[in-house]
Amino acid sequence: MTAPRIEFDLHKIHHNARILVKRLAPKGISVTGVTKATLGSPEIAGAMLRAGVRTLGDSRIHNIETMRDASIITSMMLLRSPMISEASQVVRHADLSCNTEISVIKALSIAALKARKTHEIILMVELGDLREGIMPDALLNTVEEAQRLPNIIIKGIGANLACRCGVTPDCRNMAELSDLADTIEASLGMTLEMVSGGNSANLQWALSGVETRRINDLRLGESILLGLETLHRQPISGLYTDAITVTGEVIESKIKPSQPWGKIAQTAFGETETIGDRGLISQSLLAMGRQEVDPDGLRPPPGVKILGASSDHLILEVAHHEHPVGSEVSFQPNYSTILYAMTSPFVMKCYH
Ligand SMILES: *Cc1c(COP(=O)(O)O)cnc(C)c1O
């Protein structure tokens, strides 16, 4: 088979999505399936939809177009605030988008009017992680302003935590989001259909048995793909953590000294490293490097250790004679490596 490649087990991804949909349903929380790590793969989107995911979310309009081109007709949410320059594409392809700036919402309104469409928006609120979001005390004003714009429908509010600063979703910040929803409805006499509480980092809070109140949507990507909660990257019970593998091919396999010789300066990537002497080792070179994977985001199989990486190579220490030239080594990727592999033209994408 072609190497390097990334392989997705659609049965396992479907299972993970189905279990999460099932566990959240009794709390009145629906799942928006996030496809951005797979560049809007129609195969992954299909597996999520068959599992009961009702909305698909992606951070890039390009990926949403990919799914539309594959005839996926479900509701699609643009997760990253649109660029003003892409407003017309956004209203054409996405049903709803997450927003924080009134100037962007105005551009969406103009584009929607022109396209004779309505566009739904979720207003994102800053709850402390300091990435996107309207400051809570400015939210009511923004809702009022957006309400007046033609062809824009305010579908709800949302928040995103644990991405930039690792701020943990908890009873306090989730109650703040619920309170804000109540306040907006009471003050403006409107109904907010969706209160989207966050991402995979919200699962522990949502499933801990606490009152989830107004939160009725979570946007889940990594937990579906990798079966991990994302606060401590622990496996979620009943989910597969091995649905995705990345594989490279051995192009050199030799017994070599463990310690380099000569005068030591910087490496290709500006690092300086002191490597001790452990005698002779069995070293294999893989034709897969930083143009394909994040070397820190790979879990090797037992008996294999990653010693280093350059643009085009991974350097492995292996058990003697275990990985001859022409053989393959498979790894479990973290989220970062999935991004590298999916965006690399050198990695074949396989869905089983
Ligand atoms: C990427 C993203 C998600 C999904 O995050 P996971 O940790 O993969 O579940 C949810 N919401 C927003 C706004 C995102 O950008």
Short mmCIF file of C-alpha atoms and ligand atoms in Angstrom, two decimals:
data_model
loop_
_atom_site.label_atom_id
_atom_site.label_comp_id
_atom_site.label_asym_id
_atom_site.label_seq_id
_atom_site.Cartn_x
_atom_site.Cartn_y
_atom_site.Cartn_z
CA MET A 1 0.00 0.00 0.00
CA THR A 2 1.00 3.61 -0.49
CA ALA A 3 2.90 5.23 2.39
CA PRO A 4 2.77 7.53 4.22
CA ARG A 5 -0.96 7.25 4.85
CA ILE A 6 -3.59 8.11 7.45
CA GLU A 7 -6.36 5.57 7.93
CA PHE A 8 -9.76 6.09 9.49
CA ASP A 9 -11.89 3.23 10.82
CA LEU A 10 -15.36 4.59 10.08
CA HIS A 11 -17.04 1.89 12.17
CA LYS A 12 -15.12 3.03 15.27
CA ILE A 13 -15.76 6.71 14.59
CA HIS A 14 -19.47 5.99 14.09
CA HIS A 15 -19.49 4.05 17.38
CA ASN A 16 -17.80 6.91 19.28
CA ALA A 17 -20.25 9.47 17.91
CA ARG A 18 -23.25 7.24 18.64
CA ILE A 19 -22.23 6.67 22.28
CA LEU A 20 -21.69 10.41 22.87
CA VAL A 21 -25.03 11.29 21.22
CA LYS A 22 -26.74 8.66 23.42
CA ARG A 23 -25.12 9.82 26.67
CA LEU A 24 -25.91 13.49 26.07
CA ALA A 25 -29.49 13.02 24.83
CA PRO A 26 -31.02 12.47 28.31
CA LYS A 27 -29.56 15.86 29.33
CA GLY A 28 -31.29 17.52 26.39
CA ILE A 29 -27.93 18.17 24.71
CA SER A 30 -27.52 17.53 20.99
CA VAL A 31 -24.17 17.04 19.26
CA THR A 32 -22.70 19.22 16.54
CA GLY A 33 -20.12 16.96 14.88
CA VAL A 34 -16.91 18.87 14.19
CA THR A 35 -15.14 17.88 10.96
CA LYS A 36 -12.34 20.45 10.72
CA ALA A 37 -9.47 18.12 11.65
CA THR A 38 -10.41 15.95 8.68
CA LEU A 39 -10.79 18.94 6.30
CA GLY A 40 -14.52 18.34 6.04
CA SER A 41 -14.18 14.73 4.94
CA PRO A 42 -17.55 13.56 3.58
CA GLU A 43 -16.78 10.02 4.84
CA ILE A 44 -16.29 11.24 8.43
CA ALA A 45 -19.32 13.54 8.15
CA GLY A 46 -21.39 10.59 6.94
CA ALA A 47 -20.30 8.40 9.86
CA MET A 48 -21.23 11.18 12.31
CA LEU A 49 -24.63 11.75 10.70
CA ARG A 50 -25.48 8.03 10.76
CA ALA A 51 -24.69 8.15 14.50
CA GLY A 52 -27.34 10.77 15.21
CA VAL A 53 -25.33 13.97 14.91
CA ARG A 54 -27.77 16.60 13.63
CA THR A 55 -25.53 19.56 12.77
CA LEU A 56 -22.01 19.53 11.31
CA GLY A 57 -19.51 22.16 12.39
CA ASP A 58 -16.32 23.24 10.65
CA SER A 59 -14.03 26.22 11.13
CA ARG A 60 -13.42 26.78 7.40
CA ILE A 61 -15.95 27.61 4.70
CA HIS A 62 -13.78 25.68 2.22
CA ASN A 63 -14.41 22.46 4.18
CA ILE A 64 -18.13 23.18 4.36
CA GLU A 65 -18.12 23.57 0.56
CA THR A 66 -16.36 20.19 0.28
CA MET A 67 -19.19 18.56 2.23
CA ARG A 68 -21.85 20.41 0.23
CA ASP A 69 -20.19 19.27 -3.02
CA ALA A 70 -20.49 15.71 -1.70
CA SER A 71 -24.27 16.26 -1.43
CA ILE A 72 -24.41 16.36 2.37
CA ILE A 73 -27.61 18.26 3.07
CA THR A 74 -27.66 18.59 6.86
CA SER A 75 -27.41 21.91 8.69
CA MET A 76 -23.81 23.21 8.71
CA MET A 77 -22.28 25.60 11.21
CA LEU A 78 -19.20 27.73 10.49
CA LEU A 79 -17.33 27.63 13.81
CA ARG A 80 -14.81 30.41 13.22
CA SER A 81 -16.07 33.95 12.85
CA PRO A 82 -16.35 34.64 9.10
CA MET A 83 -13.90 36.96 7.37
CA ILE A 84 -15.82 39.92 5.93
CA SER A 85 -14.23 39.06 2.58
CA GLU A 86 -15.93 35.65 2.54
CA ALA A 87 -19.40 36.77 3.68
CA SER A 88 -21.15 35.85 0.42
CA GLN A 89 -19.59 32.37 0.40
CA VAL A 90 -20.63 31.91 4.02
CA VAL A 91 -24.31 32.69 3.44
CA ARG A 92 -24.31 30.54 0.31
CA HIS A 93 -22.86 27.37 1.90
CA ALA A 94 -23.31 27.55 5.70
CA ASP A 95 -26.71 27.61 7.41
CA LEU A 96 -25.33 29.26 10.51
CA SER A 97 -22.11 30.81 11.73
CA CYS A 98 -20.53 31.74 15.06
CA ASN A 99 -20.02 35.49 15.38
CA THR A 100 -18.49 38.09 17.68
CA GLU A 101 -18.33 41.30 15.60
CA ILE A 102 -21.28 43.42 14.52
CA SER A 103 -19.40 44.59 11.40
CA VAL A 104 -19.14 40.97 10.26
CA ILE A 105 -22.82 40.32 10.99
CA LYS A 106 -23.69 43.42 8.94
CA ALA A 107 -21.67 42.02 6.02
CA LEU A 108 -23.50 38.68 6.39
CA SER A 109 -26.82 40.54 6.40
CA ILE A 110 -25.96 42.37 3.17
CA ALA A 111 -24.75 39.14 1.54
CA ALA A 112 -27.85 37.25 2.67
CA LEU A 113 -30.15 39.98 1.34
CA LYS A 114 -28.37 39.82 -2.00
CA ALA A 115 -28.63 36.03 -2.13
CA ARG A 116 -32.30 36.14 -1.02
CA LYS A 117 -31.47 33.88 1.91
CA THR A 118 -31.67 34.06 5.67
CA HIS A 119 -28.55 33.35 7.67
CA GLU A 120 -28.59 32.13 11.28
CA ILE A 121 -26.01 33.28 13.78
CA ILE A 122 -24.72 32.10 17.15
CA LEU A 123 -23.23 34.92 19.21
CA MET A 124 -20.13 33.67 21.00
CA VAL A 125 -19.51 34.93 24.54
CA GLU A 126 -16.11 35.37 26.20
CA LEU A 127 -16.09 33.29 29.41
CA GLY A 128 -12.41 33.59 30.29
CA ASP A 129 -10.35 31.49 27.87
CA LEU A 130 -9.59 34.67 25.90
CA ARG A 131 -9.96 33.44 22.35
CA GLU A 132 -13.19 34.48 20.58
CA GLY A 133 -16.20 36.00 22.29
CA ILE A 134 -18.20 39.12 23.08
CA MET A 135 -17.57 40.35 26.62
CA PRO A 136 -20.62 39.32 28.70
CA ASP A 137 -21.59 42.89 29.61
CA ALA A 138 -21.72 43.84 25.91
CA LEU A 139 -23.80 40.86 24.81
CA LEU A 140 -27.27 42.35 25.25
CA ASN A 141 -26.37 45.38 23.11
CA THR A 142 -24.93 43.20 20.36
CA VAL A 143 -28.05 41.01 20.31
CA GLU A 144 -30.23 44.12 20.00
CA GLU A 145 -28.13 45.47 17.13
CA ALA A 146 -28.06 42.12 15.30
CA GLN A 147 -31.81 41.72 15.77
CA ARG A 148 -32.40 44.79 13.62
CA LEU A 149 -30.40 43.46 10.65
CA PRO A 150 -32.44 42.06 7.75
CA ASN A 151 -32.11 38.37 6.79
CA ILE A 152 -30.21 37.56 9.99
CA ILE A 153 -31.75 35.22 12.56
CA ILE A 154 -30.24 34.97 16.01
CA LYS A 155 -30.37 31.23 16.68
CA GLY A 156 -28.59 31.38 19.99
CA ILE A 157 -25.47 32.00 21.99
CA GLY A 158 -22.39 29.93 22.63
CA ALA A 159 -19.01 29.78 24.27
CA ASN A 160 -15.67 28.11 23.73
CA LEU A 161 -13.28 27.23 26.54
CA ALA A 162 -10.09 25.21 27.06
CA CYS A 163 -8.60 26.11 23.68
CA ARG A 164 -6.19 29.00 24.21
CA CYS A 165 -5.65 29.07 27.97
CA GLY A 166 -7.05 25.72 29.11
CA VAL A 167 -9.85 27.36 31.13
CA THR A 168 -12.01 24.47 32.35
CA PRO A 169 -15.76 24.38 31.67
CA ASP A 170 -17.41 24.14 35.09
CA CYS A 171 -20.63 24.86 36.95
CA ARG A 172 -19.73 28.52 37.36
CA ASN A 173 -18.97 29.51 33.76
CA MET A 174 -21.70 27.24 32.34
CA ALA A 175 -24.23 28.80 34.76
CA GLU A 176 -23.09 32.22 33.53
CA LEU A 177 -23.91 31.19 29.95
CA SER A 178 -27.35 29.89 31.01
CA ASP A 179 -28.01 33.09 32.97
CA LEU A 180 -27.08 35.19 29.93
CA ALA A 181 -29.56 33.22 27.80
CA ASP A 182 -32.30 33.81 30.39
CA THR A 183 -31.49 37.52 30.62
CA ILE A 184 -31.56 38.04 26.84
CA GLU A 185 -34.91 36.27 26.53
CA ALA A 186 -36.45 38.18 29.42
CA SER A 187 -35.10 41.59 28.36
CA LEU A 188 -35.76 41.34 24.63
CA GLY A 189 -38.78 39.05 24.54
CA MET A 190 -37.13 36.58 22.21
CA THR A 191 -36.35 32.85 22.26
CA LEU A 192 -32.85 31.48 21.94
CA GLU A 193 -33.15 28.09 20.30
CA MET A 194 -29.54 27.04 20.78
CA VAL A 195 -27.16 27.49 23.69
CA SER A 196 -23.94 25.83 22.56
CA GLY A 197 -21.84 25.23 25.66
CA GLY A 198 -18.48 24.32 24.16
CA ASN A 199 -16.31 21.52 22.77
CA SER A 200 -14.96 18.13 23.86
CA ALA A 201 -13.55 19.76 27.00
CA ASN A 202 -17.17 20.22 28.21
CA LEU A 203 -17.94 16.49 28.33
CA GLN A 204 -16.74 15.88 31.90
CA TRP A 205 -18.95 18.74 33.13
CA ALA A 206 -21.94 17.69 31.01
CA LEU A 207 -21.81 14.03 32.06
CA SER A 208 -20.95 14.58 35.73
CA GLY A 209 -24.60 14.62 36.81
CA VAL A 210 -24.81 18.36 37.42
CA GLU A 211 -27.73 20.49 36.23
CA THR A 212 -26.89 21.45 32.63
CA ARG A 213 -29.76 24.00 32.48
CA ARG A 214 -29.93 25.96 29.20
CA ILE A 215 -26.99 24.25 27.49
CA ASN A 216 -28.52 22.15 24.69
CA ASP A 217 -25.63 21.70 22.24
CA LEU A 218 -21.96 20.70 22.35
CA ARG A 219 -19.60 20.89 19.39
CA LEU A 220 -17.53 17.69 19.45
CA GLY A 221 -14.51 16.84 17.31
CA GLU A 222 -11.56 15.27 19.11
CA SER A 223 -13.70 13.17 21.47
CA ILE A 224 -15.42 11.53 18.50
CA LEU A 225 -12.23 10.97 16.49
CA LEU A 226 -9.85 9.96 19.26
CA GLY A 227 -12.17 8.82 22.09
CA LEU A 228 -10.44 11.21 24.53
CA GLU A 229 -11.69 13.94 26.81
CA THR A 230 -9.50 16.95 26.16
CA LEU A 231 -8.82 18.43 29.62
CA HIS A 232 -6.43 15.64 30.61
CA ARG A 233 -6.51 13.50 27.41
CA GLN A 234 -7.90 10.51 29.26
CA PRO A 235 -9.83 7.80 27.36
CA ILE A 236 -13.63 8.11 27.57
CA SER A 237 -15.11 4.81 28.77
CA GLY A 238 -16.75 2.78 26.03
CA LEU A 239 -15.09 4.69 23.18
CA TYR A 240 -12.39 3.56 20.76
CA THR A 241 -9.09 5.44 21.10
CA ASP A 242 -7.55 3.69 18.07
CA ALA A 243 -9.86 4.69 15.22
CA ILE A 244 -7.07 6.52 13.39
CA THR A 245 -3.57 5.34 12.44
CA VAL A 246 -0.66 6.91 10.58
CA THR A 247 1.76 4.64 8.74
CA GLY A 248 5.21 5.16 7.21
CA GLU A 249 7.65 2.91 5.36
CA VAL A 250 11.21 2.01 6.42
CA ILE A 251 13.88 3.15 3.93
CA GLU A 252 17.02 2.39 5.96
CA SER A 253 17.66 -0.12 8.73
CA LYS A 254 21.13 -0.39 10.28
CA ILE A 255 23.04 -1.04 13.45
CA LYS A 256 24.57 2.34 14.41
CA PRO A 257 26.20 3.97 17.40
CA SER A 258 23.67 5.74 19.63
CA GLN A 259 25.97 8.74 20.05
CA PRO A 260 26.80 11.17 17.21
CA TRP A 261 30.45 12.05 16.55
CA GLY A 262 32.14 15.25 15.36
CA LYS A 263 31.72 18.82 16.58
CA ILE A 264 28.05 19.40 17.55
CA ALA A 265 26.11 22.58 16.58
CA GLN A 266 22.42 23.21 15.75
CA THR A 267 20.21 20.62 14.06
CA ALA A 268 18.09 21.27 10.93
CA PHE A 269 15.40 22.73 13.17
CA GLY A 270 17.62 24.88 15.36
CA GLU A 271 17.73 22.54 18.30
CA THR A 272 20.80 21.64 20.29
CA GLU A 273 20.70 18.30 21.96
CA THR A 274 23.17 16.23 23.91
CA ILE A 275 22.84 12.56 23.18
CA GLY A 276 24.45 10.11 25.57
CA ASP A 277 26.25 6.92 24.62
CA ARG A 278 24.13 3.78 24.94
CA GLY A 279 26.35 1.66 22.71
CA LEU A 280 25.16 0.22 19.42
CA ILE A 281 21.45 0.35 18.58
CA SER A 282 19.18 -0.84 15.82
CA GLN A 283 18.08 2.29 13.93
CA SER A 284 15.39 2.51 11.25
CA LEU A 285 14.62 5.51 9.05
CA LEU A 286 11.03 6.15 8.03
CA ALA A 287 10.12 8.10 4.87
CA MET A 288 7.80 10.36 6.85
CA GLY A 289 8.79 13.63 8.50
CA ARG A 290 7.61 17.06 9.57
CA GLN A 291 5.97 17.61 6.18
CA GLU A 292 3.60 14.77 7.10
CA VAL A 293 3.35 14.52 10.90
CA ASP A 294 4.02 16.30 14.18
CA PRO A 295 6.81 14.12 15.59
CA ASP A 296 5.67 14.91 19.14
CA GLY A 297 2.15 13.76 18.27
CA LEU A 298 2.79 10.10 17.50
CA ARG A 299 2.40 7.11 19.78
CA PRO A 300 4.75 4.38 18.47
CA PRO A 301 4.00 0.66 18.75
CA PRO A 302 5.65 -1.33 21.58
CA GLY A 303 9.41 -1.77 21.05
CA VAL A 304 9.75 1.37 18.89
CA LYS A 305 11.14 4.69 20.11
CA ILE A 306 11.19 7.94 18.15
CA LEU A 307 14.73 9.38 18.38
CA GLY A 308 14.30 12.39 16.11
CA ALA A 309 12.67 13.90 13.06
CA SER A 310 13.58 16.09 10.11
CA SER A 311 11.48 17.43 7.21
CA ASP A 312 11.38 14.08 5.49
CA HIS A 313 12.47 11.45 8.02
CA LEU A 314 11.55 9.94 11.35
CA ILE A 315 14.50 8.30 13.08
CA LEU A 316 13.46 5.25 15.10
CA GLU A 317 15.17 2.95 17.52
CA VAL A 318 13.71 -0.49 17.04
CA ALA A 319 14.17 -4.00 18.35
CA HIS A 320 16.89 -5.81 16.38
CA HIS A 321 15.81 -6.98 12.86
CA GLU A 322 12.18 -6.01 13.64
CA HIS A 323 11.71 -3.37 10.96
CA PRO A 324 13.67 -4.14 7.76
CA VAL A 325 13.71 -1.90 4.69
CA GLY A 326 10.32 -2.03 2.96
CA SER A 327 8.37 -2.83 6.12
CA GLU A 328 5.88 -0.41 7.66
CA VAL A 329 5.46 1.13 11.10
CA SER A 330 2.06 2.39 12.28
CA PHE A 331 1.47 5.03 14.96
CA GLN A 332 -1.50 6.45 16.79
CA PRO A 333 -1.73 10.17 16.05
CA ASN A 334 -2.81 12.93 18.40
CA TYR A 335 -4.98 15.80 17.17
CA SER A 336 -1.95 17.80 16.03
CA THR A 337 -0.65 14.96 13.85
CA ILE A 338 -4.12 14.46 12.33
CA LEU A 339 -4.00 18.13 11.26
CA TYR A 340 -0.49 17.76 9.80
CA ALA A 341 -1.36 14.55 7.95
CA MET A 342 -4.69 15.78 6.58
CA THR A 343 -3.17 19.03 5.29
CA SER A 344 -0.11 17.34 3.77
CA PRO A 345 -0.36 16.52 0.06
CA PHE A 346 2.16 13.72 0.67
CA VAL A 347 -0.13 11.65 2.92
CA MET A 348 -2.70 9.32 1.40
CA LYS A 349 -6.10 9.46 3.13
CA CYS A 350 -7.85 6.11 3.55
CA TYR A 351 -11.31 5.38 4.93
CA HIS A 352 -12.35 1.84 5.87
C1 LIG B 1 -12.53 23.10 16.94
C2 LIG B 1 -13.70 23.65 17.63
C3 LIG B 1 -14.57 22.80 18.32
C4 LIG B 1 -14.31 21.31 18.49
O1 LIG B 1 -13.30 21.10 19.45
P1 LIG B 1 -12.89 19.62 19.93
O2 LIG B 1 -11.95 19.84 21.04
O3 LIG B 1 -12.27 18.95 18.75
O4 LIG B 1 -14.15 18.93 20.36
C5 LIG B 1 -15.68 23.37 18.90
N1 LIG B 1 -15.93 24.70 18.81
C6 LIG B 1 -15.12 25.53 18.15
C7 LIG B 1 -15.45 26.99 18.09
C8 LIG B 1 -13.97 25.05 17.55
O5 LIG B 1 -13.15 25.90 16.90
#
